[in-house]
Coordinates of N, CA and C and ligand atoms in Angstrom, one line a residue:
M19 N 3.7 -18.2 -34.8 CA 4.3 -17.6 -36.0 C 3.3 -17.5 -37.2
N20 N 3.3 -16.3 -37.8 CA 2.3 -16.1 -38.9 C 3.0 -16.3 -40.2
N21 N 2.7 -17.3 -41.0 CA 3.2 -17.5 -42.3 C 2.5 -16.6 -43.3
T22 N 3.2 -16.4 -44.4 CA 2.6 -15.7 -45.5 C 1.7 -16.6 -46.3
V23 N 0.4 -16.3 -46.4 CA -0.5 -17.2 -47.2 C -0.5 -16.8 -48.7
L24 N -0.4 -15.5 -48.9 CA -0.5 -15.1 -50.3 C 0.6 -14.0 -50.6
E25 N 1.4 -14.3 -51.6 CA 2.5 -13.3 -51.9 C 2.5 -13.0 -53.4
F26 N 2.5 -11.7 -53.7 CA 2.7 -11.3 -55.1 C 4.0 -10.5 -55.2
K27 N 4.8 -10.8 -56.2 CA 6.0 -10.0 -56.5 C 5.9 -9.5 -57.9
N28 N 5.8 -8.2 -58.0 CA 5.8 -7.6 -59.3 C 4.9 -8.3 -60.4
V29 N 3.6 -8.4 -60.0 CA 2.7 -9.1 -60.9 C 2.0 -8.2 -61.8
W30 N 2.0 -8.6 -63.1 CA 1.4 -7.9 -64.2 C 0.3 -8.8 -64.9
K31 N -0.7 -8.1 -65.3 CA -1.7 -8.8 -66.2 C -2.0 -7.8 -67.3
T32 N -1.6 -8.2 -68.5 CA -1.8 -7.3 -69.6 C -2.8 -7.9 -70.6
Y33 N -3.8 -7.1 -71.0 CA -4.7 -7.6 -72.0 C -4.4 -6.8 -73.3
T34 N -4.4 -7.5 -74.4 CA -4.2 -6.8 -75.7 C -5.6 -6.8 -76.4
M35 N -6.0 -5.6 -76.8 CA -7.3 -5.4 -77.5 C -7.0 -4.7 -78.8
G36 N -6.8 -5.4 -79.9 CA -6.4 -4.8 -81.1 C -5.0 -4.2 -80.9
Y37 N -4.9 -2.9 -81.1 CA -3.6 -2.3 -80.9 C -3.4 -1.8 -79.5
E38 N -4.4 -1.9 -78.7 CA -4.4 -1.3 -77.4 C -4.0 -2.3 -76.3
M39 N -3.1 -1.9 -75.4 CA -2.8 -2.7 -74.3 C -3.3 -2.2 -73.0
I40 N -4.0 -3.1 -72.2 CA -4.5 -2.6 -70.9 C -3.7 -3.4 -69.9
N41 N -3.1 -2.7 -68.9 CA -2.5 -3.3 -67.8 C -3.5 -3.4 -66.7
A42 N -4.2 -4.5 -66.6 CA -5.2 -4.7 -65.6 C -4.5 -4.8 -64.2
L43 N -3.3 -5.4 -64.2 CA -2.5 -5.4 -63.0 C -1.1 -4.8 -63.4
A44 N -0.6 -3.9 -62.7 CA 0.6 -3.2 -63.1 C 1.7 -3.2 -62.0
G45 N 2.2 -4.4 -61.8 CA 3.4 -4.5 -60.9 C 3.0 -4.6 -59.4
L46 N 2.0 -5.5 -59.2 CA 1.5 -5.6 -57.8 C 2.5 -6.3 -56.9
N47 N 2.7 -5.8 -55.7 CA 3.4 -6.4 -54.6 C 2.5 -6.6 -53.4
L48 N 2.6 -7.7 -52.8 CA 1.6 -8.0 -51.7 C 2.2 -9.1 -50.8
A49 N 2.0 -9.0 -49.5 CA 2.3 -10.2 -48.7 C 1.2 -10.3 -47.6
L50 N 0.4 -11.3 -47.7 CA -0.7 -11.4 -46.7 C -0.4 -12.5 -45.7
K51 N -0.5 -12.2 -44.4 CA -0.2 -13.2 -43.4 C -1.4 -14.1 -43.1
E52 N -1.1 -15.3 -42.7 CA -2.1 -16.3 -42.2 C -3.0 -15.6 -41.2
G53 N -4.3 -15.8 -41.4 CA -5.2 -15.2 -40.4 C -5.6 -13.8 -40.7
S54 N -5.1 -13.2 -41.8 CA -5.4 -11.8 -42.0 C -6.8 -11.7 -42.7
F55 N -7.4 -10.5 -42.6 CA -8.7 -10.2 -43.2 C -8.5 -8.9 -43.9
T56 N -8.4 -8.9 -45.3 CA -8.1 -7.8 -46.1 C -9.3 -7.4 -47.0
A57 N -9.6 -6.1 -47.0 CA -10.6 -5.7 -48.0 C -9.9 -4.9 -49.1
V58 N -10.4 -5.1 -50.3 CA -9.8 -4.4 -51.5 C -10.9 -3.5 -52.0
M59 N -10.6 -2.2 -52.1 CA -11.6 -1.3 -52.7 C -11.0 -0.5 -53.8
G60 N -11.8 0.1 -54.6 CA -11.3 0.9 -55.8 C -12.3 1.0 -56.9
P61 N -12.1 2.0 -57.8 CA -13.1 2.2 -58.8 C -13.2 1.0 -59.7
S62 N -14.4 1.0 -60.5 CA -14.6 0.0 -61.5 C -13.5 0.0 -62.5
G63 N -13.0 -1.2 -62.9 CA -12.0 -1.3 -63.9 C -10.6 -1.1 -63.3
S64 N -10.4 -1.0 -62.0 CA -9.1 -0.7 -61.4 C -8.3 -2.0 -61.3
G65 N -8.9 -3.2 -61.5 CA -8.2 -4.5 -61.5 C -8.5 -5.4 -60.3
K66 N -9.5 -5.1 -59.6 CA -9.8 -5.9 -58.4 C -10.2 -7.3 -58.7
S67 N -11.1 -7.5 -59.6 CA -11.4 -8.9 -60.0 C -10.3 -9.7 -60.6
T68 N -9.5 -9.0 -61.4 CA -8.3 -9.6 -62.0 C -7.4 -10.0 -61.0
F69 N -7.2 -9.2 -60.0 CA -6.3 -9.5 -58.8 C -6.8 -10.8 -58.2
L70 N -8.1 -10.9 -57.9 CA -8.6 -12.1 -57.2 C -8.5 -13.4 -58.1
H71 N -8.7 -13.2 -59.4 CA -8.6 -14.3 -60.3 C -7.2 -14.9 -60.4
V72 N -6.2 -14.0 -60.5 CA -4.9 -14.5 -60.6 C -4.4 -15.1 -59.2
A73 N -4.9 -14.5 -58.1 CA -4.6 -15.0 -56.8 C -5.1 -16.4 -56.6
G74 N -6.3 -16.7 -57.2 CA -6.9 -18.0 -57.0 C -6.6 -18.9 -58.1
I75 N -5.6 -18.6 -58.9 CA -5.2 -19.4 -60.1 C -6.4 -19.8 -61.0
L76 N -7.4 -18.8 -61.1 CA -8.4 -19.0 -62.1 C -7.9 -18.3 -63.4
D77 N -6.8 -17.6 -63.3 CA -6.3 -16.9 -64.5 C -4.7 -16.8 -64.2
I78 N -3.9 -16.7 -65.3 CA -2.5 -16.6 -65.1 C -2.0 -15.2 -65.3
P79 N -1.0 -14.7 -64.5 CA -0.5 -13.4 -64.8 C 0.4 -13.4 -66.0
S80 N 0.6 -12.2 -66.6 CA 1.5 -12.1 -67.7 C 2.9 -12.1 -67.3
R81 N 3.1 -11.6 -66.1 CA 4.5 -11.5 -65.5 C 4.5 -11.5 -64.0
G82 N 5.5 -11.9 -63.4 CA 5.6 -11.8 -61.9 C 5.4 -13.1 -61.2
I83 N 5.6 -13.1 -59.9 CA 5.6 -14.3 -59.1 C 4.4 -14.3 -58.1
I84 N 3.6 -15.4 -58.0 CA 2.6 -15.5 -57.0 C 2.8 -16.8 -56.2
K85 N 2.8 -16.6 -54.9 CA 3.0 -17.8 -54.0 C 1.8 -17.9 -53.2
I86 N 1.3 -19.2 -53.1 CA 0.2 -19.5 -52.2 C 0.8 -20.5 -51.2
N87 N 0.7 -20.1 -49.9 CA 1.3 -20.9 -48.8 C 2.7 -21.3 -49.2
G88 N 3.5 -20.3 -49.8 CA 4.9 -20.6 -50.1 C 5.1 -21.3 -51.4
K89 N 4.1 -21.8 -52.0 CA 4.2 -22.5 -53.3 C 4.1 -21.5 -54.5
E90 N 5.1 -21.5 -55.3 CA 5.1 -20.6 -56.5 C 4.2 -21.3 -57.6
T91 N 3.1 -20.6 -57.9 CA 2.0 -21.3 -58.7 C 2.5 -21.6 -60.1
K92 N 3.4 -20.7 -60.6 CA 3.9 -20.9 -62.0 C 4.7 -22.1 -62.2
K93 N 5.3 -22.6 -61.1 CA 6.2 -23.8 -61.1 C 5.4 -25.1 -61.0
L94 N 4.1 -25.0 -60.8 CA 3.3 -26.2 -60.6 C 2.7 -26.7 -62.0
S95 N 2.5 -28.0 -62.1 CA 1.8 -28.5 -63.3 C 0.4 -28.1 -63.2
A96 N -0.4 -28.3 -64.3 CA -1.8 -27.9 -64.3 C -2.5 -28.7 -63.3
K97 N -2.2 -30.0 -63.1 CA -2.8 -30.8 -62.1 C -2.5 -30.4 -60.7
E98 N -1.3 -30.0 -60.5 CA -0.9 -29.5 -59.1 C -1.6 -28.1 -58.8
Q99 N -1.8 -27.3 -59.9 CA -2.5 -26.0 -59.7 C -3.9 -26.3 -59.3
A100 N -4.5 -27.2 -60.0 CA -5.9 -27.5 -59.8 C -6.1 -28.1 -58.3
R101 N -5.2 -28.9 -57.9 CA -5.2 -29.4 -56.5 C -5.1 -28.3 -55.5
L102 N -4.1 -27.4 -55.7 CA -3.9 -26.3 -54.8 C -5.1 -25.4 -54.7
R103 N -5.7 -25.2 -55.9 CA -6.9 -24.3 -55.9 C -8.0 -25.0 -55.1
R104 N -8.2 -26.3 -55.3 CA -9.3 -27.1 -54.6 C -9.0 -27.1 -53.1
D105 N -7.8 -27.4 -52.7 CA -7.5 -27.6 -51.3 C -7.3 -26.4 -50.5
E106 N -6.8 -25.3 -51.1 CA -6.4 -24.1 -50.3 C -7.3 -22.9 -50.5
I107 N -8.1 -22.9 -51.5 CA -8.8 -21.7 -51.9 C -10.3 -21.9 -52.0
G108 N -11.0 -21.0 -51.3 CA -12.5 -21.0 -51.4 C -12.9 -19.7 -52.1
F109 N -13.8 -19.8 -53.1 CA -14.2 -18.6 -53.8 C -15.7 -18.3 -53.4
I110 N -15.9 -17.0 -53.3 CA -17.3 -16.5 -53.1 C -17.5 -15.4 -54.1
F111 N -18.6 -15.4 -54.9 CA -18.8 -14.4 -55.9 C -20.1 -13.6 -55.6
Q112 N -20.1 -12.5 -56.3 CA -21.2 -11.5 -56.1 C -22.6 -12.2 -56.3
R113 N -22.7 -13.0 -57.4 CA -23.9 -13.6 -57.9 C -24.1 -15.0 -57.4
F114 N -23.4 -15.4 -56.4 CA -23.5 -16.7 -55.7 C -23.0 -17.9 -56.5
N115 N -23.3 -17.8 -57.9 CA -22.8 -18.9 -58.8 C -23.1 -20.3 -58.3
L116 N -24.3 -20.5 -57.8 CA -24.8 -21.8 -57.4 C -25.4 -22.5 -58.7
M117 N -25.4 -23.9 -58.7 CA -26.0 -24.6 -59.8 C -27.5 -24.7 -59.5
S118 N -28.3 -24.1 -60.3 CA -29.7 -23.9 -60.0 C -30.5 -25.2 -60.0
Q119 N -30.0 -26.2 -60.7 CA -30.7 -27.4 -60.8 C -30.4 -28.4 -59.7
L120 N -29.3 -28.0 -58.9 CA -28.9 -28.9 -57.8 C -29.4 -28.4 -56.5
T121 N -29.7 -29.3 -55.5 CA -30.2 -28.8 -54.2 C -29.0 -28.1 -53.5
V122 N -29.4 -27.5 -52.3 CA -28.4 -26.8 -51.5 C -27.3 -27.8 -51.1
L123 N -27.7 -29.0 -50.6 CA -26.7 -30.0 -50.2 C -25.8 -30.4 -51.3
E124 N -26.4 -30.7 -52.5 CA -25.7 -31.1 -53.7 C -24.7 -30.0 -54.1
N125 N -25.1 -28.8 -54.0 CA -24.2 -27.7 -54.4 C -22.9 -27.6 -53.5
V126 N -23.2 -27.9 -52.2 CA -22.1 -27.8 -51.2 C -21.1 -29.0 -51.3
I127 N -21.7 -30.2 -51.7 CA -20.9 -31.4 -51.8 C -20.0 -31.4 -53.1
L128 N -20.5 -30.6 -54.1 CA -19.9 -30.7 -55.4 C -18.4 -30.6 -55.5
P129 N -17.7 -29.7 -54.7 CA -16.3 -29.6 -54.9 C -15.5 -30.7 -54.1
M130 N -16.2 -31.6 -53.4 CA -15.5 -32.6 -52.6 C -15.0 -33.7 -53.5
I131 N -13.8 -34.3 -53.2 CA -13.3 -35.4 -54.0 C -14.1 -36.6 -53.5
K132 N -14.2 -36.7 -52.2 CA -15.0 -37.9 -51.6 C -16.2 -37.3 -50.9
E133 N -17.4 -37.6 -51.4 CA -18.6 -37.1 -50.9 C -18.7 -37.4 -49.4
D134 N -19.0 -36.3 -48.6 CA -19.2 -36.4 -47.2 C -20.4 -35.5 -46.8
S135 N -21.6 -36.1 -46.9 CA -22.8 -35.2 -46.7 C -22.9 -34.9 -45.2
R136 N -22.3 -35.7 -44.3 CA -22.4 -35.3 -42.9 C -21.6 -34.0 -42.7
K137 N -20.4 -33.9 -43.3 CA -19.6 -32.7 -43.1 C -20.4 -31.5 -43.8
A138 N -20.9 -31.7 -44.9 CA -21.7 -30.6 -45.6 C -22.8 -30.1 -44.8
K139 N -23.5 -31.1 -44.2 CA -24.7 -30.7 -43.3 C -24.2 -29.9 -42.1
K140 N -23.1 -30.3 -41.5 CA -22.5 -29.6 -40.4 C -22.2 -28.2 -40.7
I141 N -21.6 -28.0 -41.8 CA -21.2 -26.6 -42.2 C -22.5 -25.8 -42.5
L142 N -23.4 -26.4 -43.2 CA -24.7 -25.7 -43.5 C -25.4 -25.3 -42.2
D143 N -25.4 -26.3 -41.2 CA -26.0 -26.0 -39.9 C -25.4 -24.8 -39.3
S144 N -24.0 -24.8 -39.3 CA -23.3 -23.7 -38.7 C -23.6 -22.3 -39.3
L145 N -24.1 -22.4 -40.5 CA -24.4 -21.1 -41.2 C -25.9 -20.8 -41.2
G146 N -26.6 -21.6 -40.3 CA -28.1 -21.3 -40.1 C -28.9 -21.9 -41.3
L147 N -28.5 -22.9 -41.9 CA -29.2 -23.4 -43.1 C -29.8 -24.8 -42.8
N148 N -29.9 -25.2 -41.6 CA -30.5 -26.5 -41.3 C -31.9 -26.4 -41.7
G149 N -32.4 -27.5 -42.3 CA -33.8 -27.5 -42.8 C -33.9 -27.1 -44.3
K150 N -32.8 -26.6 -44.8 CA -32.8 -26.1 -46.2 C -32.1 -27.0 -47.2
Y151 N -31.6 -28.2 -46.7 CA -30.7 -29.0 -47.5 C -31.3 -29.4 -48.8
N152 N -32.6 -29.6 -48.9 CA -33.1 -30.1 -50.2 C -33.8 -29.1 -51.0
K153 N -33.7 -27.8 -50.6 CA -34.2 -26.7 -51.4 C -33.4 -26.5 -52.6
L154 N -33.9 -25.9 -53.6 CA -33.1 -25.4 -54.8 C -32.7 -24.0 -54.5
P155 N -31.6 -23.5 -55.1 CA -31.2 -22.2 -54.8 C -32.3 -21.1 -55.1
G156 N -33.0 -21.3 -56.1 CA -34.1 -20.4 -56.5 C -35.2 -20.2 -55.4
Q157 N -35.2 -21.2 -54.5 CA -36.2 -21.2 -53.4 C -35.7 -20.4 -52.2
L158 N -34.5 -19.9 -52.3 CA -33.9 -19.3 -51.1 C -33.8 -17.8 -51.3
S159 N -33.6 -17.0 -50.2 CA -33.4 -15.6 -50.3 C -31.9 -15.4 -50.8
G160 N -31.6 -14.1 -51.2 CA -30.2 -13.8 -51.6 C -29.2 -14.1 -50.5
G161 N -29.6 -13.7 -49.3 CA -28.7 -13.9 -48.1 C -28.4 -15.4 -47.9
E162 N -29.5 -16.2 -48.0 CA -29.4 -17.7 -47.8 C -28.5 -18.3 -48.9
Q163 N -28.8 -17.8 -50.2 CA -28.0 -18.3 -51.3 C -26.5 -18.0 -51.1
Q164 N -26.2 -16.9 -50.5 CA -24.8 -16.5 -50.3 C -24.2 -17.4 -49.2
R165 N -25.0 -17.8 -48.2 CA -24.5 -18.7 -47.2 C -24.2 -20.1 -47.7
V166 N -25.1 -20.5 -48.7 CA -24.8 -21.8 -49.4 C -23.5 -21.7 -50.1
A167 N -23.2 -20.6 -50.8 CA -22.0 -20.4 -51.5 C -20.8 -20.4 -50.5
I168 N -21.0 -19.8 -49.4 CA -19.9 -19.8 -48.4 C -19.7 -21.2 -47.9
A169 N -20.7 -22.0 -47.7 CA -20.6 -23.4 -47.2 C -19.8 -24.2 -48.3
R170 N -20.1 -23.9 -49.6 CA -19.4 -24.6 -50.7 C -17.9 -24.2 -50.7
A171 N -17.7 -22.9 -50.4 CA -16.3 -22.4 -50.4 C -15.5 -23.1 -49.3
L172 N -16.2 -23.4 -48.2 CA -15.5 -23.9 -47.0 C -15.4 -25.5 -47.0
I173 N -16.0 -26.1 -47.9 CA -16.1 -27.6 -47.8 C -14.8 -28.3 -47.8
N174 N -13.8 -27.8 -48.4 CA -12.5 -28.5 -48.4 C -11.5 -27.9 -47.4
D175 N -12.0 -27.1 -46.4 CA -11.2 -26.5 -45.4 C -10.0 -25.6 -46.0
P176 N -10.4 -24.6 -46.8 CA -9.4 -23.8 -47.4 C -8.6 -23.0 -46.4
S177 N -7.4 -22.5 -46.8 CA -6.7 -21.6 -45.9 C -7.0 -20.2 -46.3
I178 N -7.5 -20.0 -47.5 CA -7.8 -18.6 -48.0 C -9.2 -18.6 -48.6
I179 N -9.9 -17.6 -48.3 CA -11.2 -17.3 -48.9 C -11.0 -16.0 -49.8
L180 N -11.3 -16.1 -51.1 CA -11.3 -15.0 -52.0 C -12.7 -14.6 -52.3
A181 N -13.1 -13.4 -52.0 CA -14.5 -13.1 -52.2 C -14.6 -11.8 -53.0
D182 N -15.4 -11.9 -54.1 CA -15.5 -10.8 -55.0 C -16.9 -10.1 -54.8
E183 N -16.9 -9.0 -54.1 CA -18.2 -8.3 -53.8 C -19.3 -9.2 -53.3
P184 N -19.0 -9.9 -52.2 CA -19.9 -10.9 -51.6 C -21.2 -10.3 -51.1
T185 N -21.2 -9.0 -50.9 CA -22.5 -8.4 -50.4 C -23.1 -7.5 -51.4
G186 N -22.5 -7.6 -52.7 CA -23.0 -6.6 -53.7 C -24.4 -6.8 -54.1
E187 N -25.0 -8.0 -53.9 CA -26.4 -8.2 -54.3 C -27.4 -8.2 -53.1
L188 N -26.9 -7.8 -52.0 CA -27.7 -8.0 -50.8 C -28.1 -6.7 -50.1
D189 N -29.3 -6.7 -49.5 CA -29.7 -5.5 -48.7 C -28.8 -5.4 -47.5
T190 N -28.9 -4.3 -46.8 CA -28.0 -4.0 -45.7 C -28.1 -5.0 -44.6
K191 N -29.3 -5.5 -44.3 CA -29.4 -6.5 -43.2 C -28.7 -7.8 -43.6
N192 N -28.9 -8.3 -44.8 CA -28.3 -9.5 -45.2 C -26.8 -9.3 -45.4
A193 N -26.4 -8.2 -45.9 CA -25.0 -7.9 -46.1 C -24.2 -7.9 -44.7
D194 N -24.8 -7.3 -43.7 CA -24.2 -7.3 -42.4 C -24.1 -8.7 -41.8
S195 N -25.1 -9.5 -42.1 CA -25.1 -10.9 -41.5 C -24.1 -11.8 -42.2
I196 N -23.9 -11.6 -43.6 CA -22.9 -12.3 -44.3 C -21.5 -11.8 -43.8
M197 N -21.3 -10.5 -43.6 CA -20.0 -10.0 -43.1 C -19.7 -10.6 -41.7
Q198 N -20.7 -10.8 -40.9 CA -20.5 -11.3 -39.6 C -20.0 -12.8 -39.7
V199 N -20.6 -13.5 -40.6 CA -20.2 -14.9 -40.9 C -18.7 -14.9 -41.3
L200 N -18.4 -14.0 -42.2 CA -17.0 -14.0 -42.7 C -16.0 -13.6 -41.6
Q201 N -16.4 -12.6 -40.8 CA -15.6 -12.2 -39.6 C -15.4 -13.3 -38.6
D202 N -16.4 -14.1 -38.3 CA -16.3 -15.2 -37.4 C -15.4 -16.3 -38.0
L203 N -15.5 -16.6 -39.3 CA -14.6 -17.6 -39.9 C -13.2 -17.1 -39.7
N204 N -12.9 -15.8 -39.9 CA -11.6 -15.3 -39.8 C -11.1 -15.4 -38.4
R205 N -11.9 -14.9 -37.4 CA -11.5 -14.8 -36.0 C -11.4 -16.1 -35.3
K206 N -12.4 -17.0 -35.6 CA -12.5 -18.2 -34.8 C -11.8 -19.4 -35.5
E207 N -11.9 -19.4 -36.8 CA -11.3 -20.6 -37.5 C -9.9 -20.2 -38.1
G208 N -9.6 -18.9 -38.1 CA -8.3 -18.5 -38.6 C -8.2 -18.5 -40.1
V209 N -9.3 -18.6 -40.8 CA -9.3 -18.5 -42.3 C -8.9 -17.1 -42.8
S210 N -7.9 -17.1 -43.7 CA -7.5 -15.8 -44.2 C -8.5 -15.4 -45.3
I211 N -8.8 -14.1 -45.3 CA -9.9 -13.6 -46.2 C -9.4 -12.4 -47.0
V212 N -9.6 -12.5 -48.3 CA -9.4 -11.3 -49.2 C -10.7 -11.0 -49.8
M213 N -11.2 -9.8 -49.6 CA -12.6 -9.5 -50.1 C -12.6 -8.2 -50.9
V214 N -13.0 -8.2 -52.1 CA -13.2 -7.0 -52.9 C -14.6 -6.5 -52.5
T215 N -14.7 -5.2 -52.3 CA -16.1 -4.7 -52.0 C -16.1 -3.2 -52.4
H216 N -17.3 -2.8 -52.8 CA -17.6 -1.4 -53.1 C -18.3 -0.7 -51.9
N217 N -18.6 -1.6 -50.9 CA -19.4 -1.2 -49.8 C -18.6 -0.8 -48.5
P218 N -18.4 0.4 -48.2 CA -17.6 0.8 -47.0 C -18.0 0.1 -45.7
A219 N -19.3 -0.1 -45.6 CA -19.7 -0.8 -44.3 C -19.2 -2.2 -44.3
S220 N -19.1 -2.9 -45.4 CA -18.6 -4.3 -45.5 C -17.1 -4.2 -45.2
A221 N -16.4 -3.2 -45.8 CA -14.9 -3.1 -45.7 C -14.5 -2.9 -44.3
E222 N -15.4 -2.3 -43.5 CA -15.1 -2.0 -42.1 C -14.9 -3.3 -41.3
F223 N -15.4 -4.4 -41.7 CA -15.2 -5.7 -41.0 C -13.8 -6.2 -41.2
A224 N -13.1 -5.8 -42.2 CA -11.7 -6.3 -42.4 C -10.7 -5.6 -41.5
D225 N -9.5 -6.2 -41.3 CA -8.5 -5.6 -40.5 C -7.7 -4.5 -41.2
E226 N -7.7 -4.7 -42.6 CA -6.9 -3.8 -43.4 C -7.6 -3.5 -44.7
I227 N -7.6 -2.3 -45.1 CA -8.2 -2.0 -46.4 C -7.2 -1.5 -47.4
L228 N -7.1 -2.2 -48.5 CA -6.2 -1.8 -49.6 C -7.0 -1.1 -50.7
H229 N -6.4 0.0 -51.2 CA -7.1 0.8 -52.2 C -6.4 0.5 -53.5
M230 N -7.2 0.1 -54.5 CA -6.6 -0.2 -55.8 C -6.9 0.9 -56.8
S231 N -6.0 1.3 -57.7 CA -6.2 2.2 -58.7 C -5.3 1.9 -59.9
D232 N -5.8 1.8 -61.1 CA -5.0 1.5 -62.3 C -4.1 0.3 -62.1
G233 N -4.6 -0.7 -61.6 CA -3.8 -2.0 -61.5 C -2.8 -2.0 -60.4
N234 N -2.9 -1.1 -59.4 CA -1.9 -1.2 -58.3 C -2.5 -0.8 -57.0
F235 N -1.9 -1.1 -55.9 CA -2.4 -0.7 -54.6 C -1.8 0.6 -54.3
L236 N -2.6 1.5 -53.8 CA -2.1 2.9 -53.5 C -1.3 2.8 -52.2
N237 N -1.8 1.9 -51.3 CA -1.1 1.8 -50.0 C -0.6 0.4 -49.8
G238 N -0.1 -0.2 -50.9 CA 0.2 -1.6 -50.9 C 1.2 -2.1 -49.8
S239 N 0.8 -3.1 -49.2 CA 1.8 -3.7 -48.2 C 2.8 -4.5 -49.0
K240 N 4.0 -4.5 -48.6 CA 5.1 -5.0 -49.4 C 5.6 -6.3 -48.8
Ligands
ATP586 N1 -10.8 -10.6 -70.5 C1 -10.4 -9.3 -70.6 N2 -10.0 -8.8 -71.8 C2 -9.7 -7.5 -71.9 N3 -9.7 -6.7 -70.9 C3 -10.1 -7.1 -69.7 C4 -10.5 -8.5 -69.5 N4 -10.8 -8.6 -68.2 C5 -10.6 -7.4 -67.6 N5 -10.2 -6.5 -68.5 C6 -9.9 -5.1 -68.3 O1 -9.0 -5.0 -67.2 C7 -9.3 -3.9 -66.3 C8 -9.6 -4.4 -64.9 O2 -10.8 -5.2 -64.9 P1 -11.4 -5.8 -63.5 O3 -12.5 -6.7 -63.9 O4 -10.3 -6.5 -62.8 O5 -11.9 -4.5 -62.8 P2 -12.6 -4.4 -61.4 O6 -11.8 -3.5 -60.5 O7 -13.0 -5.7 -60.9 O8 -14.0 -3.6 -61.8 P3 -15.5 -3.7 -61.2 O9 -15.5 -2.9 -59.9 O10 -16.3 -3.1 -62.2 O11 -15.8 -5.1 -61.0 C9 -10.4 -3.2 -67.0 O12 -9.9 -2.1 -67.7 C10 -11.1 -4.2 -67.8 O13 -11.7 -3.7 -68.9
MG587 MG1 -14.8 -6.7 -60.5

């Protein structure tokens, strides 16, 4: 049976800038099943990052209902929201967002409640980063840095990975290899993935492509 990992019901995000109101999200509906791999494409400013931020409880919607693994985020306390974010969601960003003064291993361990460097090393090894544990991010290639960011996103065994243009800074070869890593995670480990991308070749790795325009999905699944 496939449960719904991420559900949006009539979700709005409105920004007020002086007298102007911008609907970054304009009544989004969505239901993503466990084990799905979804790419989100659309023009700049169409609301893709806003969508990921509210999906990952990094930001709150102005209106509407968001459920993560059946839990309605609005009904949780701040502490419960933080726990849900930590336990269920892994984030990957375009610019890797690693701590430059921490080693590879330290970056990966950072989100853990209880430090477990053996687990961190195992994940790093599985991503081809054995031997790089004690390097600083600045000593790695872009592709390697993104692998470290993926390891960090995976460290608490999330059920959902939210990725905002994960191949945006990479050349074609590194982009393909990062997409291969994500596809393997999805197919072999069953991790659900939602990935924003401008790159059609990256989007091809997903099972479904949603197109966003003016804060809504043009072909939105309901
Ligand atoms: N903090 C904010 N305050 C005001 N407006 C915002 C804020 N964040 C986003 N917006 C506006 O909301 C809309 C959607 O922005 P968003 O960053 O989600 O777009 P995007 O699809 O991710 O674009 P890109 O492809 O350039 O990353 C844009 O019009 C943007 O200007
Ligand atoms: Mg964006």
